[in-house]
């Protein structure tokens, strides 16, 4: 092992996958790229990290809802492009040709090009750390989609993805007595 710069240590723990978060501020939709997301438990509870520097922050805080969409690896250029411009002066849906659909439980739109979408309500905002705690209220996915590789950010402008799906569900199932089966 050798010394690693402490100010880059976050790149060793960078969570994933990269997400696109849609909001609706009462007048228009917006979408932002978020690379810091976290599952909080086995329920549909999540957290993301952002702050007032992002145009969508006010919509998250004021409307207390959003959609967390998981883009595929094939959307890399779109994901980076969305992250490099602001909804303050750019209609990102038009600029990147994003197709959106009406969500069932929140006003923020679903993104049809993504692997999955989770409609969420904001349950807590920890402003000091820019953490937004979310509770999922509906989820949408396409299990028949051929391309299912999500993106993971390293934090230095590089991304990783892996198309292999390793299924270990059989190993995780509890052993049940024959009478229960």
mmCIF file of C-alpha atoms in Angstrom:
data_model
loop_
_atom_site.group_PDB
_atom_site.id
_atom_site.type_symbol
_atom_site.label_atom_id
_atom_site.label_comp_id
_atom_site.label_asym_id
_atom_site.label_seq_id
_atom_site.Cartn_x
_atom_site.Cartn_y
_atom_site.Cartn_z
ATOM 1 C CA UNK A 1 0.000 0.000 0.000
ATOM 2 C CA UNK A 2 1.077 3.556 -0.573
ATOM 3 C CA UNK A 3 -0.123 6.993 0.491
ATOM 4 C CA UNK A 4 -3.397 8.183 -1.068
ATOM 5 C CA UNK A 5 -4.418 11.867 -0.930
ATOM 6 C CA UNK A 6 -6.994 12.345 1.822
ATOM 7 C CA UNK A 7 -8.863 14.961 -0.202
ATOM 8 C CA UNK A 8 -9.540 12.242 -2.827
ATOM 9 C CA UNK A 9 -10.597 9.539 -0.340
ATOM 10 C CA UNK A 10 -14.233 10.007 -1.355
ATOM 11 C CA UNK A 11 -13.361 8.414 -4.708
ATOM 12 C CA UNK A 12 -12.695 5.152 -2.876
ATOM 13 C CA UNK A 13 -16.195 5.101 -1.397
ATOM 14 C CA UNK A 14 -18.148 6.821 -4.138
ATOM 15 C CA UNK A 15 -21.617 5.284 -3.984
ATOM 16 C CA UNK A 16 -23.721 4.433 -6.934
ATOM 17 C CA UNK A 17 -25.401 4.140 -9.208
ATOM 18 C CA UNK A 18 -25.404 7.524 -10.873
ATOM 19 C CA UNK A 19 -28.961 8.843 -10.903
ATOM 20 C CA UNK A 20 -30.979 11.459 -12.719
ATOM 21 C CA UNK A 21 -33.323 13.265 -10.341
ATOM 22 C CA UNK A 22 -36.359 14.977 -11.818
ATOM 23 C CA UNK A 23 -38.306 17.722 -10.082
ATOM 24 C CA UNK A 24 -41.266 19.958 -10.836
ATOM 25 C CA UNK A 25 -41.288 23.361 -9.175
ATOM 26 C CA UNK A 26 -44.951 24.124 -9.843
ATOM 27 C CA UNK A 27 -44.225 25.632 -13.251
ATOM 28 C CA UNK A 28 -41.738 23.417 -15.065
ATOM 29 C CA UNK A 29 -39.796 20.184 -14.931
ATOM 30 C CA UNK A 30 -36.060 19.938 -14.378
ATOM 31 C CA UNK A 31 -33.532 17.125 -14.183
ATOM 32 C CA UNK A 32 -30.121 16.956 -12.498
ATOM 33 C CA UNK A 33 -27.356 14.366 -12.334
ATOM 34 C CA UNK A 34 -26.605 13.061 -8.834
ATOM 35 C CA UNK A 35 -23.665 10.753 -8.172
ATOM 36 C CA UNK A 36 -24.058 10.580 -4.397
ATOM 37 C CA UNK A 37 -27.037 8.385 -3.546
ATOM 38 C CA UNK A 38 -27.492 5.911 -0.734
ATOM 39 C CA UNK A 39 -29.928 3.190 0.274
ATOM 40 C CA UNK A 40 -30.891 3.684 3.927
ATOM 41 C CA UNK A 41 -32.513 0.340 4.706
ATOM 42 C CA UNK A 42 -34.431 -2.561 3.177
ATOM 43 C CA UNK A 43 -37.509 -0.409 2.763
ATOM 44 C CA UNK A 44 -37.793 2.167 -0.010
ATOM 45 C CA UNK A 45 -35.773 4.808 1.849
ATOM 46 C CA UNK A 46 -32.907 6.624 0.191
ATOM 47 C CA UNK A 47 -30.729 9.684 0.552
ATOM 48 C CA UNK A 48 -29.013 11.893 -1.951
ATOM 49 C CA UNK A 49 -26.535 14.692 -1.558
ATOM 50 C CA UNK A 50 -26.973 18.062 -3.258
ATOM 51 C CA UNK A 51 -27.363 21.664 -2.160
ATOM 52 C CA UNK A 52 -28.536 25.190 -2.911
ATOM 53 C CA UNK A 53 -25.980 25.530 -5.747
ATOM 54 C CA UNK A 54 -28.186 23.159 -7.791
ATOM 55 C CA UNK A 55 -31.209 24.739 -9.429
ATOM 56 C CA UNK A 56 -33.380 21.748 -8.406
ATOM 57 C CA UNK A 57 -32.627 22.267 -4.693
ATOM 58 C CA UNK A 58 -35.494 24.740 -4.195
ATOM 59 C CA UNK A 59 -37.954 22.436 -5.948
ATOM 60 C CA UNK A 60 -36.874 19.525 -3.703
ATOM 61 C CA UNK A 61 -37.196 21.626 -0.548
ATOM 62 C CA UNK A 62 -40.432 23.380 -1.529
ATOM 63 C CA UNK A 63 -42.414 20.564 -3.187
ATOM 64 C CA UNK A 64 -40.854 17.784 -1.096
ATOM 65 C CA UNK A 65 -40.993 15.301 -3.981
ATOM 66 C CA UNK A 66 -38.958 14.039 -6.924
ATOM 67 C CA UNK A 67 -38.277 11.045 -9.140
ATOM 68 C CA UNK A 68 -34.976 9.181 -8.883
ATOM 69 C CA UNK A 69 -34.256 7.638 -12.286
ATOM 70 C CA UNK A 70 -31.445 5.150 -12.899
ATOM 71 C CA UNK A 71 -29.843 5.671 -16.320
ATOM 72 C CA UNK A 72 -28.069 2.929 -18.208
ATOM 73 C CA UNK A 73 -24.418 3.011 -19.239
ATOM 74 C CA UNK A 74 -25.479 3.826 -22.799
ATOM 75 C CA UNK A 75 -26.743 7.200 -21.475
ATOM 76 C CA UNK A 76 -23.291 8.320 -20.248
ATOM 77 C CA UNK A 77 -22.964 11.360 -22.535
ATOM 78 C CA UNK A 78 -26.483 12.522 -21.626
ATOM 79 C CA UNK A 79 -25.827 12.036 -17.899
ATOM 80 C CA UNK A 80 -22.599 14.075 -18.065
ATOM 81 C CA UNK A 81 -24.227 16.738 -20.254
ATOM 82 C CA UNK A 82 -27.128 17.154 -17.821
ATOM 83 C CA UNK A 83 -24.631 17.580 -15.004
ATOM 84 C CA UNK A 84 -22.700 20.262 -16.877
ATOM 85 C CA UNK A 85 -25.584 22.697 -17.419
ATOM 86 C CA UNK A 86 -28.196 24.333 -15.205
ATOM 87 C CA UNK A 87 -31.965 24.172 -15.367
ATOM 88 C CA UNK A 88 -31.863 27.839 -14.431
ATOM 89 C CA UNK A 89 -31.174 28.713 -18.074
ATOM 90 C CA UNK A 90 -31.532 25.418 -19.973
ATOM 91 C CA UNK A 91 -34.499 23.182 -20.770
ATOM 92 C CA UNK A 92 -32.584 19.931 -20.323
ATOM 93 C CA UNK A 93 -35.459 17.784 -21.618
ATOM 94 C CA UNK A 94 -35.337 19.621 -24.943
ATOM 95 C CA UNK A 95 -31.529 19.905 -25.089
ATOM 96 C CA UNK A 96 -30.956 16.183 -24.469
ATOM 97 C CA UNK A 97 -34.100 14.814 -26.140
ATOM 98 C CA UNK A 98 -35.403 13.270 -22.930
ATOM 99 C CA UNK A 99 -38.792 11.593 -23.142
ATOM 100 C CA UNK A 100 -40.811 12.048 -19.957
ATOM 101 C CA UNK A 101 -44.004 10.472 -18.715
ATOM 102 C CA UNK A 102 -46.469 11.473 -16.055
ATOM 103 C CA UNK A 103 -45.775 9.885 -12.696
ATOM 104 C CA UNK A 104 -48.646 8.481 -10.660
ATOM 105 C CA UNK A 105 -47.922 9.888 -7.204
ATOM 106 C CA UNK A 106 -45.653 12.934 -7.690
ATOM 107 C CA UNK A 107 -45.585 15.840 -10.118
ATOM 108 C CA UNK A 108 -41.976 15.254 -11.222
ATOM 109 C CA UNK A 109 -41.811 13.230 -14.462
ATOM 110 C CA UNK A 110 -40.565 9.701 -15.101
ATOM 111 C CA UNK A 111 -37.732 9.291 -17.624
ATOM 112 C CA UNK A 112 -38.588 6.585 -20.145
ATOM 113 C CA UNK A 113 -34.991 6.038 -21.323
ATOM 114 C CA UNK A 114 -33.855 5.015 -17.842
ATOM 115 C CA UNK A 115 -33.606 1.509 -16.413
ATOM 116 C CA UNK A 116 -35.954 2.359 -13.550
ATOM 117 C CA UNK A 117 -37.746 5.272 -11.893
ATOM 118 C CA UNK A 118 -38.649 5.690 -8.223
ATOM 119 C CA UNK A 119 -41.249 8.272 -7.268
ATOM 120 C CA UNK A 120 -40.208 9.780 -3.931
ATOM 121 C CA UNK A 121 -41.359 12.106 -1.189
ATOM 122 C CA UNK A 122 -38.794 14.155 0.727
ATOM 123 C CA UNK A 123 -39.034 13.199 4.414
ATOM 124 C CA UNK A 124 -36.087 15.176 5.745
ATOM 125 C CA UNK A 125 -33.548 17.724 4.582
ATOM 126 C CA UNK A 126 -30.281 17.956 6.510
ATOM 127 C CA UNK A 127 -29.149 21.307 5.120
ATOM 128 C CA UNK A 128 -25.795 21.380 6.925
ATOM 129 C CA UNK A 129 -24.667 18.376 4.858
ATOM 130 C CA UNK A 130 -26.879 18.810 1.790
ATOM 131 C CA UNK A 131 -28.550 15.482 2.453
ATOM 132 C CA UNK A 132 -32.088 14.881 1.238
ATOM 133 C CA UNK A 133 -33.797 11.843 2.757
ATOM 134 C CA UNK A 134 -36.403 10.266 0.488
ATOM 135 C CA UNK A 135 -39.145 7.703 0.842
ATOM 136 C CA UNK A 136 -40.208 5.846 -2.271
ATOM 137 C CA UNK A 137 -43.936 5.900 -2.983
ATOM 138 C CA UNK A 138 -43.936 4.053 -6.345
ATOM 139 C CA UNK A 139 -41.363 2.305 -8.527
ATOM 140 C CA UNK A 140 -41.232 1.497 -12.223
ATOM 141 C CA UNK A 141 -38.813 -0.778 -14.104
ATOM 142 C CA UNK A 142 -38.580 -2.653 -17.384
ATOM 143 C CA UNK A 143 -37.431 -6.210 -16.568
ATOM 144 C CA UNK A 144 -37.312 -7.131 -20.277
ATOM 145 C CA UNK A 145 -34.820 -4.433 -21.159
ATOM 146 C CA UNK A 146 -31.728 -5.883 -22.807
ATOM 147 C CA UNK A 147 -29.243 -3.176 -21.648
ATOM 148 C CA UNK A 148 -29.262 -3.188 -17.814
ATOM 149 C CA UNK A 149 -25.853 -1.817 -16.847
ATOM 150 C CA UNK A 150 -26.011 1.167 -14.486
ATOM 151 C CA UNK A 151 -23.241 3.747 -14.220
ATOM 152 C CA UNK A 152 -21.084 4.292 -11.159
ATOM 153 C CA UNK A 153 -19.068 7.486 -10.741
ATOM 154 C CA UNK A 154 -15.503 7.347 -9.474
ATOM 155 C CA UNK A 155 -15.579 11.052 -8.627
ATOM 156 C CA UNK A 156 -12.779 12.170 -10.893
ATOM 157 C CA UNK A 157 -14.689 12.321 -14.164
ATOM 158 C CA UNK A 158 -14.487 8.591 -14.832
ATOM 159 C CA UNK A 159 -17.289 6.043 -14.604
ATOM 160 C CA UNK A 160 -17.474 2.282 -14.348
ATOM 161 C CA UNK A 161 -20.147 -0.145 -15.388
ATOM 162 C CA UNK A 162 -20.539 -3.876 -15.475
ATOM 163 C CA UNK A 163 -23.026 -5.669 -17.642
ATOM 164 C CA UNK A 164 -22.730 -9.010 -15.865
ATOM 165 C CA UNK A 165 -25.539 -9.998 -13.536
ATOM 166 C CA UNK A 166 -24.458 -12.405 -10.813
ATOM 167 C CA UNK A 167 -27.484 -14.020 -9.172
ATOM 168 C CA UNK A 168 -26.948 -15.353 -5.656
ATOM 169 C CA UNK A 169 -30.588 -15.318 -4.540
ATOM 170 C CA UNK A 170 -30.703 -19.112 -4.181
ATOM 171 C CA UNK A 171 -27.816 -18.997 -1.703
ATOM 172 C CA UNK A 172 -29.593 -16.291 0.321
ATOM 173 C CA UNK A 173 -32.948 -18.080 0.693
ATOM 174 C CA UNK A 174 -33.609 -19.391 4.180
ATOM 175 C CA UNK A 175 -33.640 -23.159 4.632
ATOM 176 C CA UNK A 176 -37.249 -24.153 5.255
ATOM 177 C CA UNK A 177 -38.410 -27.477 6.658
ATOM 178 C CA UNK A 178 -40.149 -29.734 4.076
ATOM 179 C CA UNK A 179 -43.515 -29.210 5.807
ATOM 180 C CA UNK A 180 -43.417 -25.490 4.915
ATOM 181 C CA UNK A 181 -42.611 -26.119 1.261
#
